[in-house]
Short mmCIF file of C-alpha atoms and ligand atoms in Angstrom, two decimals:
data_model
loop_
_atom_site.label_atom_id
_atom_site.label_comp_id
_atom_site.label_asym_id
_atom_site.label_seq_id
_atom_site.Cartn_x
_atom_site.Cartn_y
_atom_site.Cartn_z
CA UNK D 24 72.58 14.71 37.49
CA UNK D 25 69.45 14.47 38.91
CA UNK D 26 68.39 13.73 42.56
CA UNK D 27 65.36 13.18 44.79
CA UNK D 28 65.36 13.56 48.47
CA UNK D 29 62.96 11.93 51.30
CA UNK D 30 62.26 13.24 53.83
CA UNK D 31 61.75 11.33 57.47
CA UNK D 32 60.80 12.42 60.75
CA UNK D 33 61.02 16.03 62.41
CA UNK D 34 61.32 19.94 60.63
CA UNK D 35 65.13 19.46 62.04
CA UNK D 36 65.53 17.35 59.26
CA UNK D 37 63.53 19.17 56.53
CA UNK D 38 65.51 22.15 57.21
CA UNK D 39 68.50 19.57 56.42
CA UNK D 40 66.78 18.55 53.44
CA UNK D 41 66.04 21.92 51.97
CA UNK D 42 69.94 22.96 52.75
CA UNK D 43 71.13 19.70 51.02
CA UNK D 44 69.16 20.88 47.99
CA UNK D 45 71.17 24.28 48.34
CA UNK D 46 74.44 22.49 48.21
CA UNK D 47 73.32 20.64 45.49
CA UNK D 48 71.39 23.11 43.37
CA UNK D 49 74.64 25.48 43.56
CA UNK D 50 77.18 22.55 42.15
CA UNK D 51 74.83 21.56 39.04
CA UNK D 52 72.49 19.01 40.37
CA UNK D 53 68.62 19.26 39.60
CA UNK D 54 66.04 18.79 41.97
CA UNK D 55 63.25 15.94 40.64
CA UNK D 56 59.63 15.15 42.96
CA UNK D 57 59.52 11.80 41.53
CA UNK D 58 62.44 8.96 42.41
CA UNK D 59 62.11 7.67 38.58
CA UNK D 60 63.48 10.49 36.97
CA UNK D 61 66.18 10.96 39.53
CA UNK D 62 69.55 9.23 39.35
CA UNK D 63 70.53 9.89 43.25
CA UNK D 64 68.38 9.08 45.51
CA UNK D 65 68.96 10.82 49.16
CA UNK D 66 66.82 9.32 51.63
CA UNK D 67 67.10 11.71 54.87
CA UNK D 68 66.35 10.06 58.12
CA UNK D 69 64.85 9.58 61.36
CA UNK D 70 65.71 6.69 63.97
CA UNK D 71 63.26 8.57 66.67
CA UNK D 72 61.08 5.70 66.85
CA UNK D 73 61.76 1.85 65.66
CA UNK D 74 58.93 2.20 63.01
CA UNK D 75 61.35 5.06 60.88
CA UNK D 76 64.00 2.62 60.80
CA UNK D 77 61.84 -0.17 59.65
CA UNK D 78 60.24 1.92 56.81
CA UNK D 79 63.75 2.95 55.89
CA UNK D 80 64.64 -0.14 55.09
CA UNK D 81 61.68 -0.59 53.05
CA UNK D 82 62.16 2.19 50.93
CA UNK D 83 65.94 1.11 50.45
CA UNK D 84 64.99 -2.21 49.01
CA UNK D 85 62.83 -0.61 46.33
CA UNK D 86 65.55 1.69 45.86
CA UNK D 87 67.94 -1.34 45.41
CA UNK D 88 65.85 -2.12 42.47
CA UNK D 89 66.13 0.39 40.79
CA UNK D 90 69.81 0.82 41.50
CA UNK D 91 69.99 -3.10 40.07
CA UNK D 92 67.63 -1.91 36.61
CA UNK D 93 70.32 1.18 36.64
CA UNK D 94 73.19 -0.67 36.44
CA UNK D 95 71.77 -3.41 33.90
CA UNK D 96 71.60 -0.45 31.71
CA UNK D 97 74.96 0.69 32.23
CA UNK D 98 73.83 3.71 34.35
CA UNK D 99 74.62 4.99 37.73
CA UNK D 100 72.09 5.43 40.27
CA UNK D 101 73.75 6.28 43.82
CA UNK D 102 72.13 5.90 46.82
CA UNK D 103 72.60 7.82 50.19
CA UNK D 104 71.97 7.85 53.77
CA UNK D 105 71.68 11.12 55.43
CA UNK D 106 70.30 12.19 58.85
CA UNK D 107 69.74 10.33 61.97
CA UNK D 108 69.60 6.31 61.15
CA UNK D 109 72.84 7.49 59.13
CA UNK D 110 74.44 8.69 62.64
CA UNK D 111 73.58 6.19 64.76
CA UNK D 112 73.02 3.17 62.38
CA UNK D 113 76.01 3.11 59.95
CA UNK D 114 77.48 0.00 60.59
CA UNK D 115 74.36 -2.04 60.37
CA UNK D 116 73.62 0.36 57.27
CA UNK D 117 76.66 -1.30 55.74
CA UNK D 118 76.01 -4.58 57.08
CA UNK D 119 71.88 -4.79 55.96
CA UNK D 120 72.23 -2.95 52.99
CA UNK D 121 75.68 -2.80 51.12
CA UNK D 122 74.40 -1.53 48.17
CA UNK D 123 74.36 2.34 49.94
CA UNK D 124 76.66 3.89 48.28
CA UNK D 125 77.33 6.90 51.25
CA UNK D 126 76.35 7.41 54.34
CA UNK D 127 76.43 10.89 56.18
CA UNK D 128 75.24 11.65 59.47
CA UNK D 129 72.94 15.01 60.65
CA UNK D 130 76.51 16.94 61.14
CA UNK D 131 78.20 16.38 57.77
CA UNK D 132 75.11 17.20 55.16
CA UNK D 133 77.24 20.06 53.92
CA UNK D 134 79.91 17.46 52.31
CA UNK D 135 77.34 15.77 49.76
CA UNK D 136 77.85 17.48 46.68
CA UNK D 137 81.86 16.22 47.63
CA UNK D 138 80.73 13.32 48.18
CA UNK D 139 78.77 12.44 44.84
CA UNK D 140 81.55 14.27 42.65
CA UNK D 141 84.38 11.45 44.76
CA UNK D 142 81.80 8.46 43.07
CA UNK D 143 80.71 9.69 39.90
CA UNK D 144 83.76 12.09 38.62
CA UNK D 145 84.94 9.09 36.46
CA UNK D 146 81.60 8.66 34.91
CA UNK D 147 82.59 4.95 34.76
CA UNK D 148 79.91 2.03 35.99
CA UNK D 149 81.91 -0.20 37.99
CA UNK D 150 80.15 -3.22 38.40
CA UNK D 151 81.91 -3.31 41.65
CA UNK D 152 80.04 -0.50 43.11
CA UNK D 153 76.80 -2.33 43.12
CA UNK D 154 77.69 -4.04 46.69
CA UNK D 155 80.65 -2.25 47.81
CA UNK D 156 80.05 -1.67 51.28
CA UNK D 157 79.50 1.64 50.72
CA UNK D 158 82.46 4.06 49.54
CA UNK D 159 81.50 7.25 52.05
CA UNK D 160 80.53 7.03 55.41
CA UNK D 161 81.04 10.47 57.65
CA UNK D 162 79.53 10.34 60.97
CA UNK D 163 81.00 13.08 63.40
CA UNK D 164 78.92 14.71 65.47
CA UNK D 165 80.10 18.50 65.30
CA UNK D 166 77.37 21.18 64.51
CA UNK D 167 79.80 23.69 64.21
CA UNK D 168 81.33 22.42 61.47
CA UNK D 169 78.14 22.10 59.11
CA UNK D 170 77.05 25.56 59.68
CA UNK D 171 80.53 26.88 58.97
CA UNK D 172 80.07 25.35 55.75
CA UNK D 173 77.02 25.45 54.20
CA UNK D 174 76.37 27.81 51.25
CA UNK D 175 75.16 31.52 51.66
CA UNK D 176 72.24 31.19 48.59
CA UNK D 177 69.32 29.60 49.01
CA UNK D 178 67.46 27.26 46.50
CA UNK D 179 63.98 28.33 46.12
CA UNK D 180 61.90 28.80 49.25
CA UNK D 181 58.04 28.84 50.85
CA UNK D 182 56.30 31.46 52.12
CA UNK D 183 57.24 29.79 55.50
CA UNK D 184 60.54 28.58 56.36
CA UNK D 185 62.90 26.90 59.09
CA UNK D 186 65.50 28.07 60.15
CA UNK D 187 67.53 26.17 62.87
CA UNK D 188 69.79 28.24 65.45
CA UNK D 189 70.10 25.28 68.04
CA UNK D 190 71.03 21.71 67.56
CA UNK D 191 71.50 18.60 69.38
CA UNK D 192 70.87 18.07 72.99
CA UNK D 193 72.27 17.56 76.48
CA UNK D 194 69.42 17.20 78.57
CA UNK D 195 69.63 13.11 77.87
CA UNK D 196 66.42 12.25 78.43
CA UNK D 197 66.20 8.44 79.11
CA UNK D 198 64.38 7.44 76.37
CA UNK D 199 65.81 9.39 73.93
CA UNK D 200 68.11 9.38 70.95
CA UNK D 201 68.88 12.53 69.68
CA UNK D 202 72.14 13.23 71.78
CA UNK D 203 73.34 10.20 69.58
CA UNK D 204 72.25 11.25 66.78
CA UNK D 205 72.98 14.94 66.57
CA UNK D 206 75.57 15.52 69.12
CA UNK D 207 75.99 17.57 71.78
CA UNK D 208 74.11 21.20 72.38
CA UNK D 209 75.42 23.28 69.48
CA UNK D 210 73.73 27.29 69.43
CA UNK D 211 74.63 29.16 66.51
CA UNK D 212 76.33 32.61 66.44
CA UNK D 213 73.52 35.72 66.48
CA UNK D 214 75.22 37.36 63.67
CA UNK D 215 74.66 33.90 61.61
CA UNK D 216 71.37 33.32 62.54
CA UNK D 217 70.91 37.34 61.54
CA UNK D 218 72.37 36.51 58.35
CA UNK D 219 70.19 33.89 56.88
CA UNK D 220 67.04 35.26 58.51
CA UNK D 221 67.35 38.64 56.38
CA UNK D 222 68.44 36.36 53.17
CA UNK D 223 65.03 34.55 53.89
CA UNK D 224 62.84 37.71 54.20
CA UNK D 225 65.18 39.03 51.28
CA UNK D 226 63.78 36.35 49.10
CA UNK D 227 60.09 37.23 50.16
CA UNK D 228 60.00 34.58 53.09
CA UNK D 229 56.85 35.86 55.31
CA UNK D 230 57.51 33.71 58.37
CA UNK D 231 60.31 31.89 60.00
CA UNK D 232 59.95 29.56 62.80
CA UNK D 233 63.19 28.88 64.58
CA UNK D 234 64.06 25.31 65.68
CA UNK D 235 66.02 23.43 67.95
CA UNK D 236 65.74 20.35 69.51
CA UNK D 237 65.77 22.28 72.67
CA UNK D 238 65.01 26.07 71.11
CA UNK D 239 64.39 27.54 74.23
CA UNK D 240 66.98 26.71 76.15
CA UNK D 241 69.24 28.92 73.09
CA UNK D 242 72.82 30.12 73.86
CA UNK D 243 74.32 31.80 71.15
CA UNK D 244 77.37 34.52 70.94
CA UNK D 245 75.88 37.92 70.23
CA UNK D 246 77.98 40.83 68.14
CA UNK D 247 78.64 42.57 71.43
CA UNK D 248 80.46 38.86 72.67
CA UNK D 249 77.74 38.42 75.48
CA UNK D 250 75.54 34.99 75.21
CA UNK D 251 72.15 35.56 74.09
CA UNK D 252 68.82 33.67 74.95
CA UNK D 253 66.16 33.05 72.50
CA UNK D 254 64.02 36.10 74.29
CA UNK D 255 66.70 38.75 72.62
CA UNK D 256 66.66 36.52 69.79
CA UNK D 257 63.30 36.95 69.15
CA UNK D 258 63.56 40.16 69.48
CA UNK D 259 65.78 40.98 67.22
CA UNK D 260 64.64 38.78 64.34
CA UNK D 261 61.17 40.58 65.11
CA UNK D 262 62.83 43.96 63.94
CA UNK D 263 63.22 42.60 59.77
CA UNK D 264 61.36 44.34 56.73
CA UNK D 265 59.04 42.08 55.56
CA UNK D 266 58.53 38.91 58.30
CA UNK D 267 54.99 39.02 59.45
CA UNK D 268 55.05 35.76 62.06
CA UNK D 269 57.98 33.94 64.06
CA UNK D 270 57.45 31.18 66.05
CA UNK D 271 59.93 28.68 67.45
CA UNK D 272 59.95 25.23 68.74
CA UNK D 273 60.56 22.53 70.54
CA UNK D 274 60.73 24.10 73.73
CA UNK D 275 61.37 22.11 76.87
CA UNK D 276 58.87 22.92 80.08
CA UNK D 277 62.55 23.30 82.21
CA UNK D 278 63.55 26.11 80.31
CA UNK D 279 60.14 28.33 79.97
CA UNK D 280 61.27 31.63 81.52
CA UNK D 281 59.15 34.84 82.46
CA UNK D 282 61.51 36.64 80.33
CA UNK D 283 60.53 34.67 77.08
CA UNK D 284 56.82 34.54 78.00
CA UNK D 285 57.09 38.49 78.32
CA UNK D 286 58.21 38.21 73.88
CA UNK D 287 54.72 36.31 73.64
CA UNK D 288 53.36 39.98 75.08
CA UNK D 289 55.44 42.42 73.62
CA UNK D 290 55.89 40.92 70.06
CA UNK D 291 52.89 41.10 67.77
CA UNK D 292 54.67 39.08 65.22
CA UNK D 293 55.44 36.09 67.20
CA UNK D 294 52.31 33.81 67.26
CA UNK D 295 50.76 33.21 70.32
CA UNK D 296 51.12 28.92 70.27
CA UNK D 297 53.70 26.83 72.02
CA UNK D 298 54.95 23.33 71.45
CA UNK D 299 55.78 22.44 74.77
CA UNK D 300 56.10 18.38 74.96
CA UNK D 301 55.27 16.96 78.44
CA UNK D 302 55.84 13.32 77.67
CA UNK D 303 53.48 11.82 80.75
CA UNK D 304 51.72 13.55 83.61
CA UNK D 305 52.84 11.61 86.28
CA UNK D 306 55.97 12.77 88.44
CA UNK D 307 57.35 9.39 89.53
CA UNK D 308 57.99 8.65 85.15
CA UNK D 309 58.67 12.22 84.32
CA UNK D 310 61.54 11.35 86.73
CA UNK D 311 62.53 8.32 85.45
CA UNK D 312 62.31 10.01 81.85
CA UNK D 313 64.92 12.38 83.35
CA UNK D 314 62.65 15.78 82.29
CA UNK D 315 63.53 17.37 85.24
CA UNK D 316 60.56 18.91 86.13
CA UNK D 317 57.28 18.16 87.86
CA UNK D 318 53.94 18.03 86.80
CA UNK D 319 53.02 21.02 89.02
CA UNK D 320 56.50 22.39 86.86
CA UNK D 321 54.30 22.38 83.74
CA UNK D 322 51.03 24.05 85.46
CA UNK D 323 53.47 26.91 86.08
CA UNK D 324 54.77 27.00 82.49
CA UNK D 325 51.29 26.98 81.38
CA UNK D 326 50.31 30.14 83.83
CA UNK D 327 53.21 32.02 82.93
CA UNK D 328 52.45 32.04 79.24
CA UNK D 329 48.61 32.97 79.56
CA UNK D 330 49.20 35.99 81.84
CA UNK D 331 51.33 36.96 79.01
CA UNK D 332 48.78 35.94 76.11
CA UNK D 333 46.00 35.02 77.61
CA UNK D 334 44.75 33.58 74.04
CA UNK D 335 48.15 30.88 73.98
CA UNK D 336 47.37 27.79 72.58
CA UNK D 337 49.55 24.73 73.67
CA UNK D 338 50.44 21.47 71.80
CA UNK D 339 52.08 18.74 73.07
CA UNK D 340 53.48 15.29 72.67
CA UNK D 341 53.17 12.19 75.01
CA UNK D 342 54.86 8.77 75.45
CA UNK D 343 52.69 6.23 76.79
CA UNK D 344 54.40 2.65 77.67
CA UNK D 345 57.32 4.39 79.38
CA UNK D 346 59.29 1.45 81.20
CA UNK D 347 57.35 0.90 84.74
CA UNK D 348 54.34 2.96 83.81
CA UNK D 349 51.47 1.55 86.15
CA UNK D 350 48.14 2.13 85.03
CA UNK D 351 47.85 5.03 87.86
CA UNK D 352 50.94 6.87 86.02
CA UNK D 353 48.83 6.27 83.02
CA UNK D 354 45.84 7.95 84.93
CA UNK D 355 47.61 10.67 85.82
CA UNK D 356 48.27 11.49 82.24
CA UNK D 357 45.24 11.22 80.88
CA UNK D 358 44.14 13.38 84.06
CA UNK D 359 46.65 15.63 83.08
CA UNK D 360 45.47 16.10 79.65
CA UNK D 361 41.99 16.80 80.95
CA UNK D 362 43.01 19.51 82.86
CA UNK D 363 44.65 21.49 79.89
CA UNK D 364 43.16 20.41 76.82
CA UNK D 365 45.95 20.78 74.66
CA UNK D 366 44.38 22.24 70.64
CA UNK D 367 46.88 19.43 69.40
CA UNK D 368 49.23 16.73 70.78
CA UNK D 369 50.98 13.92 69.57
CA UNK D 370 50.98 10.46 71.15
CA UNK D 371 53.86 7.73 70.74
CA UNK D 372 54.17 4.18 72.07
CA UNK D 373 57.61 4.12 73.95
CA UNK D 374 60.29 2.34 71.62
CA UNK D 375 63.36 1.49 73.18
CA UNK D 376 66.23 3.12 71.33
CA UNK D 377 70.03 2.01 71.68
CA UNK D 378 72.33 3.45 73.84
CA UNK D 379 69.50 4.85 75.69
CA UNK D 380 69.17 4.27 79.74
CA UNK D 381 65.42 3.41 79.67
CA UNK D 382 66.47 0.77 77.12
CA UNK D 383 68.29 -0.96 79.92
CA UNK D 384 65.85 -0.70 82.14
CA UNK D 385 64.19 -3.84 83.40
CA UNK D 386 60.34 -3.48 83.78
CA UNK D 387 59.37 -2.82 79.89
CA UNK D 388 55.54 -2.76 79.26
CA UNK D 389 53.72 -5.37 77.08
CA UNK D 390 53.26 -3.95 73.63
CA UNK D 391 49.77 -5.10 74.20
CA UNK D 392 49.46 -2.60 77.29
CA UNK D 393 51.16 -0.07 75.08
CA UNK D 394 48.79 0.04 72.33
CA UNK D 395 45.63 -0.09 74.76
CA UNK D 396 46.92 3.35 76.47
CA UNK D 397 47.51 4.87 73.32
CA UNK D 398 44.01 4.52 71.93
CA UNK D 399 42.79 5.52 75.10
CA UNK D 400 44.92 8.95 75.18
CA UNK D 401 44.62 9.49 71.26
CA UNK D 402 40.84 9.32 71.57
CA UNK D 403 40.85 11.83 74.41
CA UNK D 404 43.71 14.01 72.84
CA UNK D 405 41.50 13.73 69.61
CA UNK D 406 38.84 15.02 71.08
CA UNK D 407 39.95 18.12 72.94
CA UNK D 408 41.50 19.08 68.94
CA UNK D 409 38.05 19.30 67.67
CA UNK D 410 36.57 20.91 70.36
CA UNK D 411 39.41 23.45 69.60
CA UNK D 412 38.04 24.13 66.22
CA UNK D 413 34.47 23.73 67.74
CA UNK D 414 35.47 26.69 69.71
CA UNK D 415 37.19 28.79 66.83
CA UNK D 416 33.85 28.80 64.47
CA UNK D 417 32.70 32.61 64.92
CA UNK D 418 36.00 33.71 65.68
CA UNK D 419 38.24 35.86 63.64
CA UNK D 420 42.00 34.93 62.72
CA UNK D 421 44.57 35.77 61.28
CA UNK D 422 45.76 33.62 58.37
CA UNK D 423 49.34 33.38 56.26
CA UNK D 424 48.32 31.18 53.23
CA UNK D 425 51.20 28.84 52.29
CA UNK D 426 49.75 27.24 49.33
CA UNK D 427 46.84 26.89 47.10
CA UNK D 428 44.33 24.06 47.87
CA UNK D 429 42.92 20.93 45.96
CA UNK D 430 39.66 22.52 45.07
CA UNK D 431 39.03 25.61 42.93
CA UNK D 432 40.21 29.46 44.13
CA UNK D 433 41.01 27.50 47.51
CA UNK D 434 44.09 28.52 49.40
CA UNK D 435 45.35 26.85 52.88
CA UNK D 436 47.25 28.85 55.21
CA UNK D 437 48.13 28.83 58.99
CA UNK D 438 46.27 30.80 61.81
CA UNK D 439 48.85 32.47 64.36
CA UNK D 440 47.63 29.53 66.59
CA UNK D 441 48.69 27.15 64.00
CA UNK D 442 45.41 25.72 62.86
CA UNK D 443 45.20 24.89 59.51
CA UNK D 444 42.47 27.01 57.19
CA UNK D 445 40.89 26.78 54.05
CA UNK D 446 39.29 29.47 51.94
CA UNK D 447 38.26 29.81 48.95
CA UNK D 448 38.38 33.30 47.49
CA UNK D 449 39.81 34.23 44.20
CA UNK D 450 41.59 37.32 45.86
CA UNK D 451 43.66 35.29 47.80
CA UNK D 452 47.30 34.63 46.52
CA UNK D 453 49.81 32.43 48.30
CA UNK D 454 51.93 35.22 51.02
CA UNK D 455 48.85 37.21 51.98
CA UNK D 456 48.00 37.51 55.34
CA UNK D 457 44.63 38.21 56.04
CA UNK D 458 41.46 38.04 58.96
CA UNK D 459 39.73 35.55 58.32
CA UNK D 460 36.38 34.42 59.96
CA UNK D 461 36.07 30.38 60.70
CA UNK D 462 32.83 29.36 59.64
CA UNK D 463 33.22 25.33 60.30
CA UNK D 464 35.48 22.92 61.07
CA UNK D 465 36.32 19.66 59.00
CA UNK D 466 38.53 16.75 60.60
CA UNK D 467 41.91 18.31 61.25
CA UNK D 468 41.09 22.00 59.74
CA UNK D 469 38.91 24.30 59.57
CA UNK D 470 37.28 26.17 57.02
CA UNK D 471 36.87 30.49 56.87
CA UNK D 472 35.98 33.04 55.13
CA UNK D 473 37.86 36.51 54.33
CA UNK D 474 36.39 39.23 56.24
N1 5AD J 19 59.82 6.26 72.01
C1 5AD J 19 58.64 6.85 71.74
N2 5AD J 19 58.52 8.16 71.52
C2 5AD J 19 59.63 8.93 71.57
N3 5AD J 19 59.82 10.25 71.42
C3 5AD J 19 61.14 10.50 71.55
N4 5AD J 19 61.82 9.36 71.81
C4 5AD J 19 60.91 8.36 71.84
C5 5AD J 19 60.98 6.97 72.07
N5 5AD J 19 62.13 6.37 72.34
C6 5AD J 19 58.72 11.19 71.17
C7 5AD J 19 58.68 12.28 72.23
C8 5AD J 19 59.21 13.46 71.52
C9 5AD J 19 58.74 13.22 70.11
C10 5AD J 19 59.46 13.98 69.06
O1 5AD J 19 58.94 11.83 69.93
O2 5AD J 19 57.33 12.47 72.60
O3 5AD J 19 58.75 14.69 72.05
FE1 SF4 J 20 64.12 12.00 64.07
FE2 SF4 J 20 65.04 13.14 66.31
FE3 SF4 J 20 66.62 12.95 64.20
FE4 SF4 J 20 64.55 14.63 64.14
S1 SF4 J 20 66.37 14.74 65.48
S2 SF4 J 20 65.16 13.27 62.54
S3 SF4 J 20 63.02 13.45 65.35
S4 SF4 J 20 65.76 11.28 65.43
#
C-alpha cells in the first residue's frame, strides 16, 4: 500500500516522520509525495500553537473526502493521527472527526506498520469503518519504549539529517505544551545515539544536528555506566569518518555551560550558531514563563559562547502577548533584541494551550494588543536578519549544499552559521562542502560564489 505523510510543526517531528517512513518502508509500504496516489494518509502533528490544530482539522476534512470517494469505490483509504495533537487531543480527535481511523501519540510512532496491518489484514471494506470512532488510539507517553523499538535501517536519507538523543521536557514552562505532549525528559543511551550516528555517516550523511526539546541539558548513560552531557557527546560524535558539521538544538539559556561553549572552540566540525530561545526580555515575564533565568542570565550565555567563538551567531524565538505583559515588558524585549541582534529569530503570539498554568492565568492580553507587538518585534527582528546578510557580502563561508536549486547549475546549501546560499556552478554536486564567497543577499538568503 501506499502512504503519504505531513509533516507539522518542529524537526522533533520530522525526525518522527522520516523514522515512520523506516518502519514502513521495511514492512512493504511505498512512500508517495502526492496524497492522491496514496491510500494512507499520516498526517504528523503539532498542537504548539492553536493555529496547527486549526489547520489540522482542515487538512482532515479534505482528507475525509477522499476517504468518502475511497470507499464509494470499494477501496480503503485509512487515515492517521500521529504526533502531538494525537497526544494531547485524542478524545476530541474522536469526537470532531470519527472518521480517523488511528491515532498514535509522539511515543508510540514505532507501532504503525502494526497498526495498519490490525485494519487492513482482511482486505475487506467495511462500510462500518467509515465513522467508527477510530479503531487505534495509543497515547502513552514513554520515550524509552519507541527508541527500543524502532528499526536499525534507514529509508533513504539527505545529506543532512536529525537525529534526536533527548526528548520531552521537565522544565514546564508555563505556557507550554510539550511535557503533555511528549512526556517527561527521556535522554537516550550513548551507545544508541553512537549507533545510528555511524549508520547515518555509513550511508554518506555529511552532517547531523542533534535535537532535543531541551538538547543541552542531555543526560544519557555512557558505555563506561557514567551519565554523559551533550559536551562529551559532541565530542565523541565529532570523532566519525565522514561527518563534516554537527550542530544541535534547542538549547535552553539555563543550561549553557562553559564546558559546552569550550566544544564550540575545540571542535572544528561543530558550527559555530546557537538556537538559544529567550522568549521575552523582561525578568518580571521570564518569571512568570517559569525560564528560570534572568535577562542578565542570557547576556552571560551570550559572553560565554563568543569568548569561545568569537564569530557565534545566535537565533532565537520570542513570545509576545505573554499573560500580564505591560507594554514596558514589551519594551524591554524589543530593547533586548536591540542589544544582540539576533541573524534570525522567530516571533509567536502567545496561545493559551490546555493544561498549561499561564492558561489559567487571569490577565490574558487582547489579541488586538498581541498582534500590534508582534509586527512591531517582527519588523525589528526582520531587520537585524538582513543586516546579517548585509554584513556577510565579502565574506568567505563555508557551505554544505543540500540540494540543487530552481534555476539552472544552482545548488543551495547551508553556511556553518546556518544561512542559506545559492550558487550556481556546474561543479557543484549535492554533499560538497566548499568556501564560498557571498556576493549579495536576496530576502531570506544570500547568494555566493565558489572561490
Ligand atoms: N504560544 C505561543 N508560542 C509558543 N511557543 C511555545 N509555546 C507557545 C505558546 N503557547 C513558542 C516558543 C518556542 C517555540 C517553539 O514556540 O517561542 O520556543
Ligand atoms: Fe509541535 Fe512541540 Fe510537538 Fe514539536 S514537540 S511537534 S513544536 S508541539
Amino acid at each position: 500500500m501506499k502512504f503519504f505523510i505531513k509533516n507539522y510543526g518542529c524537526q522533533m517531528n520530522l525526525y518522527d516522520s522520516s523514522r515512520m517512513t523506516d518502519v514502513l518502508c521495511m514492512s512493504g509500504y511505498e512512500l508517495v509525495q502526492d496524497i492522491c496516489d496514496a491510500e494512507i494518509a499520516i498526517f504528523n502533528t503539532c498542537s504548539i500553537r492553536e493555529k496547527a490544530n486549526e489547520k489540522l482539522f482542515s487538512d482532515l476534512g479534505r482528507a475525509k473526502s477522499r476517504k468518502f470517494a475511497a470507499h464509494q469505490d470499494g477501496k480503503k483509504f485509512l487515515i492517521i493521527v500521529t504526533g502531538c495533537v494525537a497526544q494531547a487531543h485524542a478524545q476530541e480527535l474522536q469526537r470532531r472527526a470519527s472518521y480517523v481511523d488511528i491515532i498514535l501519540g509522539p511515543q508510540d510512532i514505532h507501532g504503525i506498520a502494526d497498526c495498519i496491518h490490525n485494519i487492513t489484514a482482511d482486505g475487506n471494506v467495511d462500510e462500518s469503518t467509515f465513522n467508527n470512532n477510530c479503531i487505534t488510539v495509543q497515547t502513552n507517553l514513554n520515550a524509552n519504549n519507541k527508541f527500543a523499538h524502532l528499526p536499525d535501517n534507514f529509508f533513504r536519507r539527505g545529506v543532512s539529517e536529525f537525529l534526536t538523543i533527548q526528548e520531552g521536557c521537565n522544565n514546564f514552562c508555563s505556557y507550554c505544551c510539550v511535557p503533555h505532549t511528549r512526556g517527561r525528559e527521556y535522554s537516550r543511551d550513548v551507545e544508541d545515539v553512537l549507533a545510528e550516528a555511524r549508520r547515518l555517516t555509513a550511508m554518506g550523511v555529511k552532517e547531523i544536528v542533534l535535537l532535543g526539546q531541551n538538547v543541552n541539558s542531555y543526560a544519557g548513560q555512557g558505555p563506561d555506566a557514567k551519565i554523559w552531557n551533550l559536551a562529551r557527546l559532541l565530542y565523541t560524535i565529532a570523532e566519525l569518518n565522514g561527518l563534516v558539521r554537527m550542530r544541535y538544538t534547542t538549547s535552553n539559556p539555563k543550561d549553557v555551560t562553559a564546558e559546552l561553549a569550550k566544544v564550540h572552540r575545540e571542535v572544528p566540525i561543530l558550527a559555530p550558531s546557537v538556537h538559544l530561545p529567550a522568549q521575552s526580555g523582561s525578568d518580571r515575564i521570564l518569571a512568570r514563563m517559569n525560564r528560570r533565568y534572568s535577562v542578565d542570565d542570557y547576556y552571560r550565555c551570550v559572553d560565554v559562547l563568543m569568548e569561545n567563538r568569537p564569530d557565534m551567531v545566535l537565533t532565537s524565538d520570542f513570545i509576545v502577548g505573554f499573560p500580564g505583559e505591560t507594554d514596558d515588558d514589551f519594551e524591554k524585549t524589543m530593547r533586548f533584541v536591540e542589544k544582540i541582534k539576533f541573524a534570525n529569530a522567530y516571533s509567536f503570539k502567545y496561545s493559551p494551550r490546555a493544561n498549561t498554568a499561564a492558561a489559567k492565568m487571569d490577565d490574558q492580553i487582547p489579541e488586538s494588543v498581541k498582534s500590534e507587538r508582534l509586527k512591531a518585534l517582527q519588523r525589528v527582528l526582520l531587520e537585524h536578519q538582513k543586516q546579517f546578510n548585509k554584513n556577510s557580502v565579502g565574506k568567505t563561508v563555508q557551505v554544505l549544499f543540500v540540494k540543487e536549486g530552481n534555476h539552472k547549475n544552482q545548488s543551495v546549501g547551508r553556511s556553518e552559521y546556518s544561512q542559506a546560499v545559492s550558487v550556481c556552478d556546474n561543479s557543484i554536486g549535492v554533499g560538497d562542502l566548499c568556501n564560498v564567497k557571498i556576493v549579495k543577499t536576496v530576502s531570506h538568503s544570500v547568494i555566493g560564489m565558489v572561490v
